[in-house]
Coordinates of N, CA and C in Angstrom, one line a residue:
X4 N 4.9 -24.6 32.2 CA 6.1 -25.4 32.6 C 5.6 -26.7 33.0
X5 N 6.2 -27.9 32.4 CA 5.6 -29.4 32.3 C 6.4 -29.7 34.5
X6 N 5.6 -30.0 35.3 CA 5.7 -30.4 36.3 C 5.6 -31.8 36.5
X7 N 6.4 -32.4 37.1 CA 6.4 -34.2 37.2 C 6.2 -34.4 38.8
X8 N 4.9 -35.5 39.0 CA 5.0 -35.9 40.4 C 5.3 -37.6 40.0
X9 N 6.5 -38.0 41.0 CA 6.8 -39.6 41.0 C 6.4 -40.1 41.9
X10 N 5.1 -41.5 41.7 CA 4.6 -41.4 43.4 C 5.0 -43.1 43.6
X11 N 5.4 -42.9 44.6 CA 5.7 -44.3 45.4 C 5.2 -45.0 46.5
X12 N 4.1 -45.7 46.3 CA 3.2 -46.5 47.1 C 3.0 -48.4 47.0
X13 N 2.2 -49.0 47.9 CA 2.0 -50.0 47.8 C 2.0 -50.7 46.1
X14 N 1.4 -49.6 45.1 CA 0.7 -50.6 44.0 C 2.2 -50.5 43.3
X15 N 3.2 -49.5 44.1 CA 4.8 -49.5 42.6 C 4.8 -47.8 42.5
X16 N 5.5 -48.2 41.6 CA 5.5 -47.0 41.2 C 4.5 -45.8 39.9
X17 N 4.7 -44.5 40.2 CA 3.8 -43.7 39.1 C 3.9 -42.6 39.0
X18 N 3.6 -42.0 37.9 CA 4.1 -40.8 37.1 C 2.9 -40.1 36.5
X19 N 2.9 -39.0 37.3 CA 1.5 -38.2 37.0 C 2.4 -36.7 36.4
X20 N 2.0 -36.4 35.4 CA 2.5 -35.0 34.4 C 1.7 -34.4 34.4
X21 N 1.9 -32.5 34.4 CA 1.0 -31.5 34.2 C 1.3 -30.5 33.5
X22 N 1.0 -29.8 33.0 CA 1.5 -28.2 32.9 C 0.9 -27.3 33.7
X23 N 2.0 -26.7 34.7 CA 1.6 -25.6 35.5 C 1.1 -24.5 35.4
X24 N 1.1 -24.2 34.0 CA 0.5 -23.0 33.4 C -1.0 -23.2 32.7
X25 N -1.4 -24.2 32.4 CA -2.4 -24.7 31.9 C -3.5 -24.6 33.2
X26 N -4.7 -24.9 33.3 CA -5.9 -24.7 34.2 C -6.4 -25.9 33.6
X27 N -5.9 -27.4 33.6 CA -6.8 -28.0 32.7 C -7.4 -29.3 33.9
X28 N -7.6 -30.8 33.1 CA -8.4 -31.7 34.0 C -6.4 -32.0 34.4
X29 N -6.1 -32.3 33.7 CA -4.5 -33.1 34.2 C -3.5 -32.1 35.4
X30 N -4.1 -30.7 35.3 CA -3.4 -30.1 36.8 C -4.3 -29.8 37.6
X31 N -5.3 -30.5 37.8 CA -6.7 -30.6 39.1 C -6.2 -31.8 39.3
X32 N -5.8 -32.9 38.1 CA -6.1 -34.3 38.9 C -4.7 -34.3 39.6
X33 N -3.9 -33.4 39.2 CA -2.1 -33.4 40.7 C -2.9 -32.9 41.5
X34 N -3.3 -32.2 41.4 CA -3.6 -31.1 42.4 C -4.0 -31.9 43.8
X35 N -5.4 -32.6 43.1 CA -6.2 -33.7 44.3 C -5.1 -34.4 44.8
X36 N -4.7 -35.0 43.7 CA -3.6 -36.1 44.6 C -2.6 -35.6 45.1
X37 N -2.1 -34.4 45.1 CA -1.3 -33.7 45.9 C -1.7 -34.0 47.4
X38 N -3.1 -32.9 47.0 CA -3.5 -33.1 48.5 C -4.1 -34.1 49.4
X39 N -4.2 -34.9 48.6 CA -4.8 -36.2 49.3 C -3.3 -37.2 49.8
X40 N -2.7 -36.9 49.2 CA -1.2 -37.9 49.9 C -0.5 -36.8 51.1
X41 N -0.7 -35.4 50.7 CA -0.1 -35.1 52.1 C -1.1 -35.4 53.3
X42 N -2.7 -34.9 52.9 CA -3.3 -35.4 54.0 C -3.0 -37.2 54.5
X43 N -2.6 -38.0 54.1 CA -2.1 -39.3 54.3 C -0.6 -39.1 55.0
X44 N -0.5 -38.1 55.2 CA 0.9 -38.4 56.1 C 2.4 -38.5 54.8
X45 N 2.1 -38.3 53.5 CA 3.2 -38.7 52.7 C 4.5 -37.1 52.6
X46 N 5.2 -37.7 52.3 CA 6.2 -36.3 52.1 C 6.5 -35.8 50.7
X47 N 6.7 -34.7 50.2 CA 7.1 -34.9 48.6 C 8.2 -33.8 49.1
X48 N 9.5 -34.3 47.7 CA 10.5 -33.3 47.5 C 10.8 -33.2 46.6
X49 N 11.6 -32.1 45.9 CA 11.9 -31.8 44.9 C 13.0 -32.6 44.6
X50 N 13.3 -32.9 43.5 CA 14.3 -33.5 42.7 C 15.6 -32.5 42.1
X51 N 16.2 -32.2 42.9 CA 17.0 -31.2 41.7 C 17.7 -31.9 41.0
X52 N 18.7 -30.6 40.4 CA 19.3 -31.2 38.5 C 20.4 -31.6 39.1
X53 N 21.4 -31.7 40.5 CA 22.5 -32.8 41.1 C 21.8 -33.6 41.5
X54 N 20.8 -34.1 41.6 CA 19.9 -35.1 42.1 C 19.5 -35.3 43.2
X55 N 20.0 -34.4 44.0 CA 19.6 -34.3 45.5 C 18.3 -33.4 45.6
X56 N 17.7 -33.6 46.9 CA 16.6 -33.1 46.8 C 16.5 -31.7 47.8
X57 N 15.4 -30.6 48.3 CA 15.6 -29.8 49.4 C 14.6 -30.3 50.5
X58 N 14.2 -29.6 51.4 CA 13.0 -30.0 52.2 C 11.8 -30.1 51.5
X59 N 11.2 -30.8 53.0 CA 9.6 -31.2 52.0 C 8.8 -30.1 51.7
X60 N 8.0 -30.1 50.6 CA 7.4 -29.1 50.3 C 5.4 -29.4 50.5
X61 N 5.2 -28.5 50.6 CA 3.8 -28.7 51.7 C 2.8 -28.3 50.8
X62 N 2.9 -27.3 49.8 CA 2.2 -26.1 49.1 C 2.0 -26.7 47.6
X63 N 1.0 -27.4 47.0 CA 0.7 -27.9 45.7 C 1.8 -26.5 44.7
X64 N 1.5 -25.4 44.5 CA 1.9 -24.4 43.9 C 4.0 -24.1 44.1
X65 N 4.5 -25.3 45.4 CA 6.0 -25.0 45.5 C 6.7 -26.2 44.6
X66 N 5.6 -26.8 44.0 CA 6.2 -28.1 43.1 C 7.4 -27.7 42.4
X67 N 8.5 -28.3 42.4 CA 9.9 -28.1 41.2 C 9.1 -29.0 39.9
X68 N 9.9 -28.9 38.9 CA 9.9 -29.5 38.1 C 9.6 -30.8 37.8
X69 N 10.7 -31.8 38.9 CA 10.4 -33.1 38.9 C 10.4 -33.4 40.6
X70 N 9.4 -33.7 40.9 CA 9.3 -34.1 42.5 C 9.3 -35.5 42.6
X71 N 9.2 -36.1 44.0 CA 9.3 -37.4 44.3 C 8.1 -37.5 45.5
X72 N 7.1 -38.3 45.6 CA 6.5 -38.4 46.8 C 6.6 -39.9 47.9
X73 N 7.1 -39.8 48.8 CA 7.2 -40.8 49.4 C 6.6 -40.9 50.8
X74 N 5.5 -42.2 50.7 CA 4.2 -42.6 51.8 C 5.3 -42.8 53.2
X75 N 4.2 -42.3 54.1 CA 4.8 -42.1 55.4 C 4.9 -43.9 55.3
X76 N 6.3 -43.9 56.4 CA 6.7 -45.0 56.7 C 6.2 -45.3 58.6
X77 N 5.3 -46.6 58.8 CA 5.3 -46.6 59.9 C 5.9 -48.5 60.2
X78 N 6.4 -47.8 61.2 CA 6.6 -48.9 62.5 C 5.8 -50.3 62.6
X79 N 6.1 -51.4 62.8 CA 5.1 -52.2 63.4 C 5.8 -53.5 64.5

């Protein structure tokens, strides 16, 4: 099943694709960056098909289909 992460940071925007069922370099390299933006404080949610999303999801493996990741917002 083809998995979409949309990531939204300083450089813009980006679009990292996988297949979840595959074991290949393209679902290691979500994988890292999965975990490297939640350890950064970022949130990701799923995208559903009314376009609303559910709570954040924490777990590389609870990815929907089309997710959204959005960098912690701080204060200044």
């Amino acid at each position: 099943m083809k998995k979409i992460l949309k990531v939204m940071d300083r450089s813009g925007d980006s679009t990292v694709a996988f297949d979840n069922e595959v074991n290949d370099s393209a679902k290691n390299e979500a994988r890292q960056l999965f975990d490297k933006i939640i350890a950064q404080g970022a949130a990701v949610f799923e995208i559903g098909k009314d376009g609303k999303g559910s709570g954040p999801i924490r777990n590389f493996d609870e990815l929907g289909t089309e997710n959204i990741v959005v960098p912690r917002i701080s204060g200044g």
